[in-house]
mmCIF file of N, CA and C in Angstrom:
data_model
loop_
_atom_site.group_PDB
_atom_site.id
_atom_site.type_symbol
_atom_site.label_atom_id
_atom_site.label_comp_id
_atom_site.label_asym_id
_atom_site.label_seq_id
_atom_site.Cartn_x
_atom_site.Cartn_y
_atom_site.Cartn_z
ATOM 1 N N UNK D 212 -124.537 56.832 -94.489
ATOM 2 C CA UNK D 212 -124.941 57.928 -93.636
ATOM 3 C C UNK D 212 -126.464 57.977 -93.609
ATOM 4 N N UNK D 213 -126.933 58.319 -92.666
ATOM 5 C CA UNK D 213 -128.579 58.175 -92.054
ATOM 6 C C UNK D 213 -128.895 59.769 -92.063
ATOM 7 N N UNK D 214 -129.796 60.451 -92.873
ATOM 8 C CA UNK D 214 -129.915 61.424 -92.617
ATOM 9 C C UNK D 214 -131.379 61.584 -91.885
ATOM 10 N N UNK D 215 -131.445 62.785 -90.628
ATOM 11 C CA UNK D 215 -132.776 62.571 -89.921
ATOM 12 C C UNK D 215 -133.426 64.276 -89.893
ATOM 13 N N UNK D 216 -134.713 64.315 -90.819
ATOM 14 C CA UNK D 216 -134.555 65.449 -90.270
ATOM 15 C C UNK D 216 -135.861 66.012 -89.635
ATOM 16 N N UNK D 217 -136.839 64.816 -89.099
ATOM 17 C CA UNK D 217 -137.623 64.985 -87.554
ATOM 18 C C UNK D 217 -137.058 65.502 -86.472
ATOM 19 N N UNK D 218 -137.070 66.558 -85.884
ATOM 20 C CA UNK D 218 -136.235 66.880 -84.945
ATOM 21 C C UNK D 218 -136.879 66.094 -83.253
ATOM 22 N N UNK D 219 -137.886 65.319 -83.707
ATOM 23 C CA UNK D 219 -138.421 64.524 -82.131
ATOM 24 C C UNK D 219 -138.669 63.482 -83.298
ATOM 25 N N UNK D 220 -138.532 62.594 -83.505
ATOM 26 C CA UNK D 220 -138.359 61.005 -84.256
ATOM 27 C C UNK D 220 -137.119 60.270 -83.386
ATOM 28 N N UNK D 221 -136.997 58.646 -83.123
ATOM 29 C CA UNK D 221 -136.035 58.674 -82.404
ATOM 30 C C UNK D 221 -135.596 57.593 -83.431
ATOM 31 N N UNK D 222 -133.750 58.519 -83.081
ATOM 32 C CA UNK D 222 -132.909 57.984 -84.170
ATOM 33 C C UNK D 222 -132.373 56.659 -84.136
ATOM 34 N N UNK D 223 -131.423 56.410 -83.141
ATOM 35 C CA UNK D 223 -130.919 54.713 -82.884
ATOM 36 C C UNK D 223 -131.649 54.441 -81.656
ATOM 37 N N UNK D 224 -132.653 54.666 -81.091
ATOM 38 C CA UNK D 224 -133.196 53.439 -80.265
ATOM 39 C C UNK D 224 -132.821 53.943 -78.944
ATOM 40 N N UNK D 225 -132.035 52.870 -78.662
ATOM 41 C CA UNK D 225 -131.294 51.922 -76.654
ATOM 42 C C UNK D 225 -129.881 52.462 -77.495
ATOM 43 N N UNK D 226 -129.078 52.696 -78.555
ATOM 44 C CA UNK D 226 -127.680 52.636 -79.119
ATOM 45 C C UNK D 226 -126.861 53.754 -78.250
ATOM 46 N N UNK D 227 -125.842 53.091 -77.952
ATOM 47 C CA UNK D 227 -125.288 54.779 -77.486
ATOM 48 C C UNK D 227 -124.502 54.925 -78.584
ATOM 49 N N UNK D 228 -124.525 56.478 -78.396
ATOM 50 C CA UNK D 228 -123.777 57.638 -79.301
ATOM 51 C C UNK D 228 -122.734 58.534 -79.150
ATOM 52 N N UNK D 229 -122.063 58.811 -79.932
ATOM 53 C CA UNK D 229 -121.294 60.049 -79.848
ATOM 54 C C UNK D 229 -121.330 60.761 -80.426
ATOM 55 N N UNK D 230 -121.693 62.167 -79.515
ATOM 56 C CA UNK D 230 -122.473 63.202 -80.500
ATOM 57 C C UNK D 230 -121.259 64.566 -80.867
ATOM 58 N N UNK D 231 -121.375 64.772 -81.822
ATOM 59 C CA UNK D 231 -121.233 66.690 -82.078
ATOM 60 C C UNK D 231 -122.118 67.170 -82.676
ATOM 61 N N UNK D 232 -122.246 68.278 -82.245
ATOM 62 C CA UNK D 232 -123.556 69.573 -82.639
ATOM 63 C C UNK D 232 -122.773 70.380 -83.168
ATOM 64 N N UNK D 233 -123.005 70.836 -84.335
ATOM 65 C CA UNK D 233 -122.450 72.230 -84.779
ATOM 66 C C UNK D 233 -122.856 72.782 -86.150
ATOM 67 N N UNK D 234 -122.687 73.743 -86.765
ATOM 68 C CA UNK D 234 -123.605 74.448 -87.745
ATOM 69 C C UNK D 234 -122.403 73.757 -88.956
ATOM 70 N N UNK D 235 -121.661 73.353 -88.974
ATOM 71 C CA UNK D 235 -120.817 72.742 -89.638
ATOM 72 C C UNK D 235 -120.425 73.305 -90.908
ATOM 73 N N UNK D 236 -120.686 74.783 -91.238
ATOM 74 C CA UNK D 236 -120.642 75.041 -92.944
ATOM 75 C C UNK D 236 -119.411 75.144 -93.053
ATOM 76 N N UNK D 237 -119.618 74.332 -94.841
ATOM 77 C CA UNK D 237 -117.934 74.661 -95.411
ATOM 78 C C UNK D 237 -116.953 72.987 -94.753
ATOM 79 N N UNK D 238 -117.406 72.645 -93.785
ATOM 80 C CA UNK D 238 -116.902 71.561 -93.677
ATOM 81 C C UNK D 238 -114.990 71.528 -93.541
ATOM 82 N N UNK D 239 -114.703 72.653 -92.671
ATOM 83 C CA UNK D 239 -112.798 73.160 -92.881
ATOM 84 C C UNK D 239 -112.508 71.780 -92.364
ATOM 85 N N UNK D 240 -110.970 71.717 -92.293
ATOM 86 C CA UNK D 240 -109.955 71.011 -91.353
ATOM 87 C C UNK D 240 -110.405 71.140 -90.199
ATOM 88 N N UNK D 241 -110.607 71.990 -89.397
ATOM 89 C CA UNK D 241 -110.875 71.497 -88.109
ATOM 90 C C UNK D 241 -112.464 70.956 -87.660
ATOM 91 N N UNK D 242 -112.930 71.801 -88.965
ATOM 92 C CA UNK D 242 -114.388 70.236 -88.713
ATOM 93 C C UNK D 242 -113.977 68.701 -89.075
ATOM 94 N N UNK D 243 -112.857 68.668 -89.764
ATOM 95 C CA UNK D 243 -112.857 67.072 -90.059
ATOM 96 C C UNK D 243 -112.210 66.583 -88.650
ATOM 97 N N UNK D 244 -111.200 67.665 -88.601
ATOM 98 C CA UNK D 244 -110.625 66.981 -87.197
ATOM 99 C C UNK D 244 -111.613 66.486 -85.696
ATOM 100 N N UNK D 245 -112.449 67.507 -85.969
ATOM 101 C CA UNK D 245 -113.927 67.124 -84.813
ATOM 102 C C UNK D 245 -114.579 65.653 -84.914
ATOM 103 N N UNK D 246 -114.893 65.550 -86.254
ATOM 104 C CA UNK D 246 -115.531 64.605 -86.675
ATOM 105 C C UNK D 246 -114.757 63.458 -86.766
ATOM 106 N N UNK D 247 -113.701 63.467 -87.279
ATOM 107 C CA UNK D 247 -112.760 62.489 -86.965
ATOM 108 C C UNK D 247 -112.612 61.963 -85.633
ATOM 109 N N UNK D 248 -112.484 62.804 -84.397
ATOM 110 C CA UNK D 248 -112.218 62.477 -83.786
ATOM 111 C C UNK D 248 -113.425 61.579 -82.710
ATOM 112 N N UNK D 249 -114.952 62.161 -82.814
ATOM 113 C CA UNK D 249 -115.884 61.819 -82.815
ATOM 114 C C UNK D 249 -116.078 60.179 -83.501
ATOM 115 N N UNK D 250 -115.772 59.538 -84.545
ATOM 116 C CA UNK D 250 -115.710 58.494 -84.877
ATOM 117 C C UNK D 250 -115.021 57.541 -84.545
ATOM 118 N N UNK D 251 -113.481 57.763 -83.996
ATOM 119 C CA UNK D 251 -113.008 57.448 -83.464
ATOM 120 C C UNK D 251 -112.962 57.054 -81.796
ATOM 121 N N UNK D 252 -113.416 57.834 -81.274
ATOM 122 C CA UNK D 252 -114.113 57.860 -79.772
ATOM 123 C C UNK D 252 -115.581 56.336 -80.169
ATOM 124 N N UNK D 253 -116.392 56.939 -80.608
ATOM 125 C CA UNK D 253 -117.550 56.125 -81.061
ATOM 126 C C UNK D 253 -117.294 54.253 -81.458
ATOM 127 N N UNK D 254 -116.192 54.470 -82.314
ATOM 128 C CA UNK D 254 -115.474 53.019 -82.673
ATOM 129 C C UNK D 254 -115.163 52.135 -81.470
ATOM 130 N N UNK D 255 -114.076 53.222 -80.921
ATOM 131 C CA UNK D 255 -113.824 52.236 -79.729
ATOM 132 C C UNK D 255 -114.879 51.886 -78.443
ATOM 133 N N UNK D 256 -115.504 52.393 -78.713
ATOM 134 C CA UNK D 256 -116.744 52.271 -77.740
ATOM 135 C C UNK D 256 -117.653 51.943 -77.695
ATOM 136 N N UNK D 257 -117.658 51.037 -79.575
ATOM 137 C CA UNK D 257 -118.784 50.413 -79.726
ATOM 138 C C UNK D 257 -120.442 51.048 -79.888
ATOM 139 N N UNK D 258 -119.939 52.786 -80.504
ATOM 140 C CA UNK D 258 -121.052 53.180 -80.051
ATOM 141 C C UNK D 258 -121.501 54.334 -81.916
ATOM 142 N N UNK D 259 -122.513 54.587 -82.012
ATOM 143 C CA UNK D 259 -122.654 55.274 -83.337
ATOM 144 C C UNK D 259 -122.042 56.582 -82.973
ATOM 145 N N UNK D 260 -121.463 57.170 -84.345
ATOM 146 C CA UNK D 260 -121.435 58.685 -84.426
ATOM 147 C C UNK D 260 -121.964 59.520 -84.938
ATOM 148 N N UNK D 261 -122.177 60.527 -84.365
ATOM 149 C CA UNK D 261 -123.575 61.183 -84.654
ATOM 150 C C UNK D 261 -122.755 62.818 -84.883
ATOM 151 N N UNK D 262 -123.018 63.053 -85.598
ATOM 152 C CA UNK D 262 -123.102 65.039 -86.369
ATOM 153 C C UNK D 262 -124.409 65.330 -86.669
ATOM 154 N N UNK D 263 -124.411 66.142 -85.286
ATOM 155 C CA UNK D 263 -126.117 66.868 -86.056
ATOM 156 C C UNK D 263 -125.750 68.012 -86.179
ATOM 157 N N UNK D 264 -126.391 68.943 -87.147
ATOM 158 C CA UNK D 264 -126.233 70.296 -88.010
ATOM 159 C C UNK D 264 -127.760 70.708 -88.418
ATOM 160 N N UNK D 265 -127.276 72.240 -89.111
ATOM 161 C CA UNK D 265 -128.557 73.029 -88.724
ATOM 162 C C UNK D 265 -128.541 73.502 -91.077
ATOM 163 N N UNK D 266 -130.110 73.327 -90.596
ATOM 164 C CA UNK D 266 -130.413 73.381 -92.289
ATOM 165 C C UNK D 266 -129.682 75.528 -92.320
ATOM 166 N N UNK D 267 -129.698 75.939 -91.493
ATOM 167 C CA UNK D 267 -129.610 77.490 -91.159
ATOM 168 C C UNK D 267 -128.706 77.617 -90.045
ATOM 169 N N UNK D 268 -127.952 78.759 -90.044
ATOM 170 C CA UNK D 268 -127.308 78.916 -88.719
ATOM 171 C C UNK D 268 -128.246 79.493 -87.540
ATOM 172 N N UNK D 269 -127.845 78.971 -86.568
ATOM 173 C CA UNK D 269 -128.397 78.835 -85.394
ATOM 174 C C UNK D 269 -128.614 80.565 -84.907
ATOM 175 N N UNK D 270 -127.784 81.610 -85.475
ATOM 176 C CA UNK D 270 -127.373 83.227 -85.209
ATOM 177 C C UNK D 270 -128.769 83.641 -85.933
ATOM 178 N N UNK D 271 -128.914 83.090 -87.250
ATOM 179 C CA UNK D 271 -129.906 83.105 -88.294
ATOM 180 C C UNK D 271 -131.355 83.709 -87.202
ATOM 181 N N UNK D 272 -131.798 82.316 -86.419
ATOM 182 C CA UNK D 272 -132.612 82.542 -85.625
ATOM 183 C C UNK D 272 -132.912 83.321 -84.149
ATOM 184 N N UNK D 273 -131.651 83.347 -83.387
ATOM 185 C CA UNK D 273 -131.591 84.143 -82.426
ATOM 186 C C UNK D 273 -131.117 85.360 -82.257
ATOM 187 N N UNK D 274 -130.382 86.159 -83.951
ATOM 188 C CA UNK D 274 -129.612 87.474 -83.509
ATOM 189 C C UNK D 274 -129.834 86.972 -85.474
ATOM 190 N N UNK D 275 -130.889 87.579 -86.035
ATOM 191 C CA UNK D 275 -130.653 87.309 -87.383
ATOM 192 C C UNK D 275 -129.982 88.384 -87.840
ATOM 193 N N UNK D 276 -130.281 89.703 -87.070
ATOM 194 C CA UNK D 276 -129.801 90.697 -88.141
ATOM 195 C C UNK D 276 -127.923 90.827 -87.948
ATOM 196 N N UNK D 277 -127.431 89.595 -87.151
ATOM 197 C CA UNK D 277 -125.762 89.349 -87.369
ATOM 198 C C UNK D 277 -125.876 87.950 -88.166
ATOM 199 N N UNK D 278 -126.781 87.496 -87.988
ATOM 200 C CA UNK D 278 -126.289 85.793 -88.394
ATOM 201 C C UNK D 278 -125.153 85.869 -89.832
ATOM 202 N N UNK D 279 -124.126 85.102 -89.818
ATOM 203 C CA UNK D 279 -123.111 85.295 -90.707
ATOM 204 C C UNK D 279 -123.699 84.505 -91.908
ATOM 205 N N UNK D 280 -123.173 84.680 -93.307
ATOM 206 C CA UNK D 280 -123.671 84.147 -94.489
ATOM 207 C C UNK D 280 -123.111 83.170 -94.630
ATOM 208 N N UNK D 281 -123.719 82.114 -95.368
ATOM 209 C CA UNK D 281 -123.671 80.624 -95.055
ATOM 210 C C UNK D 281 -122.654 80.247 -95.992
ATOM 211 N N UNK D 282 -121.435 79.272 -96.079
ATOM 212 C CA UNK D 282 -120.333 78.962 -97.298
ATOM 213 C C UNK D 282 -121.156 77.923 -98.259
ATOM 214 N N UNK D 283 -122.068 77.252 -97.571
ATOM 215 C CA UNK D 283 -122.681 75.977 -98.180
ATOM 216 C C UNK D 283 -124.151 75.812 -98.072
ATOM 217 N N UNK D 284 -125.185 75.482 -98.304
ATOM 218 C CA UNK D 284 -126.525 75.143 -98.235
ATOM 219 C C UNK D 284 -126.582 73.900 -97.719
ATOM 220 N N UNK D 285 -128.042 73.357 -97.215
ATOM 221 C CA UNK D 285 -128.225 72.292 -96.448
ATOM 222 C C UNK D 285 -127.415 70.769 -97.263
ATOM 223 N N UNK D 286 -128.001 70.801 -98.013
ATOM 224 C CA UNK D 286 -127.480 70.041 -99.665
ATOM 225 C C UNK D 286 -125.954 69.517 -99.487
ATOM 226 N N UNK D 287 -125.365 70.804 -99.823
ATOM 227 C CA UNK D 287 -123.993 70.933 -100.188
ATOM 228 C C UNK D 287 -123.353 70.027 -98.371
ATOM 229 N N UNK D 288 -123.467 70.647 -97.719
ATOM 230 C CA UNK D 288 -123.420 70.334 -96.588
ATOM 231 C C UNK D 288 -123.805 68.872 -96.115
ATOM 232 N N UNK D 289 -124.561 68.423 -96.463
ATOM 233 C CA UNK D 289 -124.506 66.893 -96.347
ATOM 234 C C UNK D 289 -123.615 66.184 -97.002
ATOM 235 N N UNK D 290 -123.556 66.438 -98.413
ATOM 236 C CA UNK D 290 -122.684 66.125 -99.508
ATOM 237 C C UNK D 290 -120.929 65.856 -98.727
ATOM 238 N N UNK D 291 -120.458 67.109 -98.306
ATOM 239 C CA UNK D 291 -119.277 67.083 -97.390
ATOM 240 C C UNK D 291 -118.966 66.328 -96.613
ATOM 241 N N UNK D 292 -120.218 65.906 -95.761
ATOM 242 C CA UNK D 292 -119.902 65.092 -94.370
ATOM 243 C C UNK D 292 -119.843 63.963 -94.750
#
């Protein structure tokens, strides 16, 4: 796993990708099922898979005083994926 965390650095090049975006904490069943399925798409297509995630939830910054409390830290959260 390639971790990137320049948010303007460029990651694979010319490669195509298959992406999911999501705040990913806690890492449930239906994040694996995302991600799973994301790799799978990517495989057959000859193409990388890509999970990008947020060191903070995304609520954190635009509506902090709801942003929900986090199950995992940036850390822990890589660790999972």
């Amino acid at each position: 796993m390639r971790v990137v965390t320049d948010p303007v650095a460029p990651v694979f090049g010319d490669e195509r990708s298959i992406v999911t975006i999501g705040s990913y904490d806690g890492v449930h069943l239906g994040h694996q099922v995302v991600i799973d399925h994301v790799r799978r798409v990517a495989a057959s297509r000859g193409a990388r898979s890509v999970v990008v995630t947020f060191d903070r939830h995304p609520a954190s910054v635009v509506r902090p005083e709801s942003a929900p409390k986090l199950l995992t830290d940036a850390d822990q959260r890589l660790e999972l994926l």
